[in-house]
GROMACS .gro file of C-alpha atoms in nm:
model
  206
    1UNK     CA    1   4.155 -21.274  20.093
    2UNK     CA    2   4.188 -21.648  20.017
    3UNK     CA    3   4.318 -21.916  20.253
    4UNK     CA    4   4.635 -21.942  20.040
    5UNK     CA    5   4.701 -21.566  20.057
    6UNK     CA    6   4.631 -21.543  20.430
    7UNK     CA    7   4.792 -21.861  20.565
    8UNK     CA    8   5.031 -22.017  20.311
    9UNK     CA    9   5.171 -21.727  20.108
   10UNK     CA   10   5.304 -21.537  20.415
   11UNK     CA   11   5.522 -21.835  20.504
   12UNK     CA   12   5.651 -21.874  20.148
   13UNK     CA   13   5.734 -21.504  20.122
   14UNK     CA   14   5.887 -21.509  20.467
   15UNK     CA   15   6.124 -21.787  20.362
   16UNK     CA   16   6.215 -21.626  20.028
   17UNK     CA   17   6.257 -21.273  20.166
   18UNK     CA   18   6.454 -21.399  20.466
   19UNK     CA   19   6.713 -21.587  20.259
   20UNK     CA   20   7.074 -21.499  20.357
   21UNK     CA   21   7.152 -21.315  20.034
   22UNK     CA   22   6.836 -21.103  20.074
   23UNK     CA   23   6.908 -21.030  20.440
   24UNK     CA   24   7.257 -20.918  20.338
   25UNK     CA   25   7.103 -20.657  20.107
   26UNK     CA   26   6.869 -20.543  20.386
   27UNK     CA   27   7.164 -20.508  20.627
   28UNK     CA   28   7.345 -20.279  20.382
   29UNK     CA   29   7.045 -20.059  20.304
   30UNK     CA   30   6.819 -20.020  20.607
   31UNK     CA   31   7.077 -19.870  20.851
   32UNK     CA   32   7.083 -19.564  20.623
   33UNK     CA   33   6.724 -19.476  20.720
   34UNK     CA   34   6.676 -19.164  20.933
   35UNK     CA   35   6.400 -18.979  21.119
   36UNK     CA   36   6.037 -19.072  21.054
   37UNK     CA   37   6.039 -19.373  20.824
   38UNK     CA   38   5.770 -19.513  20.598
   39UNK     CA   39   5.827 -19.875  20.507
   40UNK     CA   40   5.603 -19.989  20.221
   41UNK     CA   41   5.539 -20.364  20.213
   42UNK     CA   42   5.650 -20.427  20.572
   43UNK     CA   43   5.580 -20.801  20.552
   44UNK     CA   44   5.681 -20.991  20.866
   45UNK     CA   45   5.923 -20.717  20.967
   46UNK     CA   46   6.259 -20.853  20.839
   47UNK     CA   47   6.402 -20.502  20.819
   48UNK     CA   48   6.337 -20.417  21.184
   49UNK     CA   49   6.665 -20.557  21.317
   50UNK     CA   50   6.857 -20.321  21.090
   51UNK     CA   51   6.702 -19.987  21.190
   52UNK     CA   52   6.936 -19.772  21.399
   53UNK     CA   53   6.736 -19.652  21.705
   54UNK     CA   54   6.978 -19.362  21.742
   55UNK     CA   55   6.876 -19.234  21.397
   56UNK     CA   56   6.513 -19.350  21.350
   57UNK     CA   57   6.232 -19.208  21.566
   58UNK     CA   58   5.937 -19.401  21.426
   59UNK     CA   59   5.852 -19.652  21.156
   60UNK     CA   60   5.517 -19.640  20.977
   61UNK     CA   61   5.481 -20.000  20.861
   62UNK     CA   62   5.242 -20.034  20.568
   63UNK     CA   63   5.124 -20.392  20.518
   64UNK     CA   64   4.787 -20.497  20.367
   65UNK     CA   65   4.821 -20.873  20.435
   66UNK     CA   66   4.659 -20.996  20.753
   67UNK     CA   67   4.883 -21.303  20.751
   68UNK     CA   68   5.197 -21.091  20.725
   69UNK     CA   69   5.085 -20.855  21.001
   70UNK     CA   70   5.023 -21.155  21.223
   71UNK     CA   71   5.375 -21.287  21.152
   72UNK     CA   72   5.522 -20.943  21.227
   73UNK     CA   73   5.395 -20.923  21.585
   74UNK     CA   74   5.702 -21.080  21.749
   75UNK     CA   75   5.948 -20.864  21.551
   76UNK     CA   76   5.757 -20.548  21.641
   77UNK     CA   77   5.750 -20.647  22.007
   78UNK     CA   78   6.126 -20.689  22.010
   79UNK     CA   79   6.209 -20.371  21.814
   80UNK     CA   80   6.352 -20.075  22.012
   81UNK     CA   81   6.208 -19.833  21.755
   82UNK     CA   82   5.840 -19.737  21.776
   83UNK     CA   83   5.644 -19.910  21.497
   84UNK     CA   84   5.296 -19.815  21.380
   85UNK     CA   85   5.144 -20.096  21.174
   86UNK     CA   86   4.905 -19.974  20.902
   87UNK     CA   87   4.659 -20.207  20.729
   88UNK     CA   88   4.666 -20.046  20.383
   89UNK     CA   89   4.839 -20.109  20.047
   90UNK     CA   90   5.105 -19.890  19.893
   91UNK     CA   91   4.850 -19.710  19.677
   92UNK     CA   92   4.677 -19.577  19.992
   93UNK     CA   93   4.930 -19.416  20.224
   94UNK     CA   94   4.738 -19.241  20.505
   95UNK     CA   95   5.011 -18.986  20.592
   96UNK     CA   96   5.030 -18.613  20.539
   97UNK     CA   97   5.225 -18.453  20.256
   98UNK     CA   98   5.596 -18.401  20.333
   99UNK     CA   99   5.569 -18.598  20.658
  100UNK     CA  100   5.845 -18.863  20.645
  101UNK     CA  101   6.222 -18.836  20.619
  102UNK     CA  102   6.288 -19.177  20.463
  103UNK     CA  103   6.087 -19.421  20.255
  104UNK     CA  104   6.209 -19.782  20.261
  105UNK     CA  105   6.108 -20.012  19.975
  106UNK     CA  106   6.251 -20.364  19.987
  107UNK     CA  107   6.130 -20.651  19.768
  108UNK     CA  108   5.783 -20.496  19.743
  109UNK     CA  109   5.761 -20.301  19.415
  110UNK     CA  110   5.738 -20.630  19.227
  111UNK     CA  111   5.402 -20.716  19.390
  112UNK     CA  112   5.216 -20.383  19.412
  113UNK     CA  113   4.931 -20.392  19.158
  114UNK     CA  114   4.945 -20.021  19.073
  115UNK     CA  115   5.311 -19.952  19.141
  116UNK     CA  116   5.299 -19.611  18.967
  117UNK     CA  117   5.023 -19.492  19.205
  118UNK     CA  118   5.214 -19.629  19.504
  119UNK     CA  119   5.534 -19.447  19.404
  120UNK     CA  120   5.335 -19.126  19.357
  121UNK     CA  121   5.210 -19.167  19.715
  122UNK     CA  122   5.564 -19.222  19.840
  123UNK     CA  123   5.675 -18.910  19.662
  124UNK     CA  124   5.387 -18.714  19.815
  125UNK     CA  125   5.469 -18.804  20.175
  126UNK     CA  126   5.850 -18.772  20.147
  127UNK     CA  127   5.988 -18.443  20.276
  128UNK     CA  128   6.208 -18.226  20.055
  129UNK     CA  129   6.561 -18.344  20.123
  130UNK     CA  130   6.437 -18.691  20.223
  131UNK     CA  131   6.541 -19.017  20.059
  132UNK     CA  132   6.383 -19.326  19.910
  133UNK     CA  133   6.594 -19.630  19.993
  134UNK     CA  134   6.524 -19.930  19.772
  135UNK     CA  135   6.637 -20.287  19.710
  136UNK     CA  136   6.426 -20.472  19.455
  137UNK     CA  137   6.465 -20.756  19.209
  138UNK     CA  138   6.359 -20.713  18.849
  139UNK     CA  139   6.438 -20.741  18.482
  140UNK     CA  140   6.781 -20.885  18.410
  141UNK     CA  141   7.010 -20.728  18.148
  142UNK     CA  142   7.089 -21.055  17.971
  143UNK     CA  143   6.857 -21.144  17.680
  144UNK     CA  144   6.866 -21.514  17.766
  145UNK     CA  145   6.762 -21.454  18.125
  146UNK     CA  146   6.498 -21.201  18.012
  147UNK     CA  147   6.346 -21.463  17.787
  148UNK     CA  148   6.306 -21.703  18.077
  149UNK     CA  149   6.170 -21.429  18.299
  150UNK     CA  150   5.895 -21.359  18.045
  151UNK     CA  151   5.814 -21.729  18.010
  152UNK     CA  152   5.803 -21.794  18.385
  153UNK     CA  153   5.628 -21.474  18.498
  154UNK     CA  154   5.264 -21.573  18.417
  155UNK     CA  155   5.303 -21.886  18.635
  156UNK     CA  156   5.516 -21.714  18.898
  157UNK     CA  157   5.276 -21.427  18.969
  158UNK     CA  158   4.982 -21.621  19.122
  159UNK     CA  159   5.220 -21.839  19.324
  160UNK     CA  160   5.425 -21.542  19.446
  161UNK     CA  161   5.147 -21.307  19.548
  162UNK     CA  162   5.152 -21.104  19.225
  163UNK     CA  163   5.531 -21.086  19.201
  164UNK     CA  164   5.651 -20.955  18.862
  165UNK     CA  165   5.987 -21.072  18.731
  166UNK     CA  166   6.016 -20.818  18.449
  167UNK     CA  167   5.964 -20.482  18.616
  168UNK     CA  168   6.248 -20.228  18.609
  169UNK     CA  169   6.247 -20.071  18.957
  170UNK     CA  170   6.500 -19.806  18.860
  171UNK     CA  171   6.292 -19.691  18.563
  172UNK     CA  172   5.973 -19.691  18.771
  173UNK     CA  173   6.137 -19.481  19.042
  174UNK     CA  174   6.272 -19.230  18.794
  175UNK     CA  175   5.937 -19.206  18.615
  176UNK     CA  176   5.766 -19.128  18.949
  177UNK     CA  177   5.967 -18.805  18.986
  178UNK     CA  178   6.269 -18.926  19.181
  179UNK     CA  179   6.634 -18.894  19.090
  180UNK     CA  180   6.848 -19.197  19.172
  181UNK     CA  181   7.158 -19.073  19.351
  182UNK     CA  182   7.339 -19.406  19.378
  183UNK     CA  183   7.262 -19.763  19.272
  184UNK     CA  184   7.418 -20.102  19.233
  185UNK     CA  185   7.266 -20.366  19.004
  186UNK     CA  186   7.378 -20.726  18.986
  187UNK     CA  187   7.273 -21.087  19.034
  188UNK     CA  188   7.251 -21.202  19.394
  189UNK     CA  189   7.471 -21.501  19.471
  190UNK     CA  190   7.335 -21.854  19.513
  191UNK     CA  191   7.002 -21.758  19.355
  192UNK     CA  192   6.825 -21.847  19.029
  193UNK     CA  193   6.907 -21.580  18.774
  194UNK     CA  194   6.545 -21.534  18.663
  195UNK     CA  195   6.455 -21.397  19.010
  196UNK     CA  196   6.779 -21.250  19.142
  197UNK     CA  197   6.885 -20.949  18.941
  198UNK     CA  198   6.890 -20.690  19.220
  199UNK     CA  199   6.867 -20.310  19.203
  200UNK     CA  200   6.967 -20.134  19.527
  201UNK     CA  201   7.029 -19.771  19.608
  202UNK     CA  202   6.884 -19.437  19.707
  203UNK     CA  203   6.678 -19.168  19.535
  204UNK     CA  204   6.578 -18.812  19.615
  205UNK     CA  205   6.296 -18.590  19.503
  206UNK     CA  206   6.349 -18.427  19.167
   0.00000   0.00000   0.00000
């Protein structure tokens, strides 16, 4: 891993993913998690403050970036829920089949190299009756914004740790064998439109 990826990128992502409009989305989504939770793309732990310790017994925190895991230490220390930090990417989830009640995916699907493989792994470990909770940015519905997303994406990806602007998280989730049970999709306020069309909701196993 390069110096940029290990020491600079974690701070940039931490700032972007900790913006007030993003934290608002986290605060609406994460309290819905229950039981044994797998969080894919844990980052510096911005979701931890929103887990309900009365509902969540354990969080398996999957995060392949050493820099992000280092930044997460303080949040883990302060969290009342037990957190197990796992140094692996989303394509390599080291949990048993049907072993978690909730999968949490927030602002991560855009950066996973093989997102289809990662979603297949999430489906594998999710128990029947469990839920995938997601909040992700992606392709906007407006042709003018889409055009700018496609122009900017090749430059944006290396700066943003592989972040894609033109993925459709809802379509990817459905293609992986989930059924989306509820979803909102809209631009986040006070954000550039090319990076702020947000898909948030829940999905169950099909």
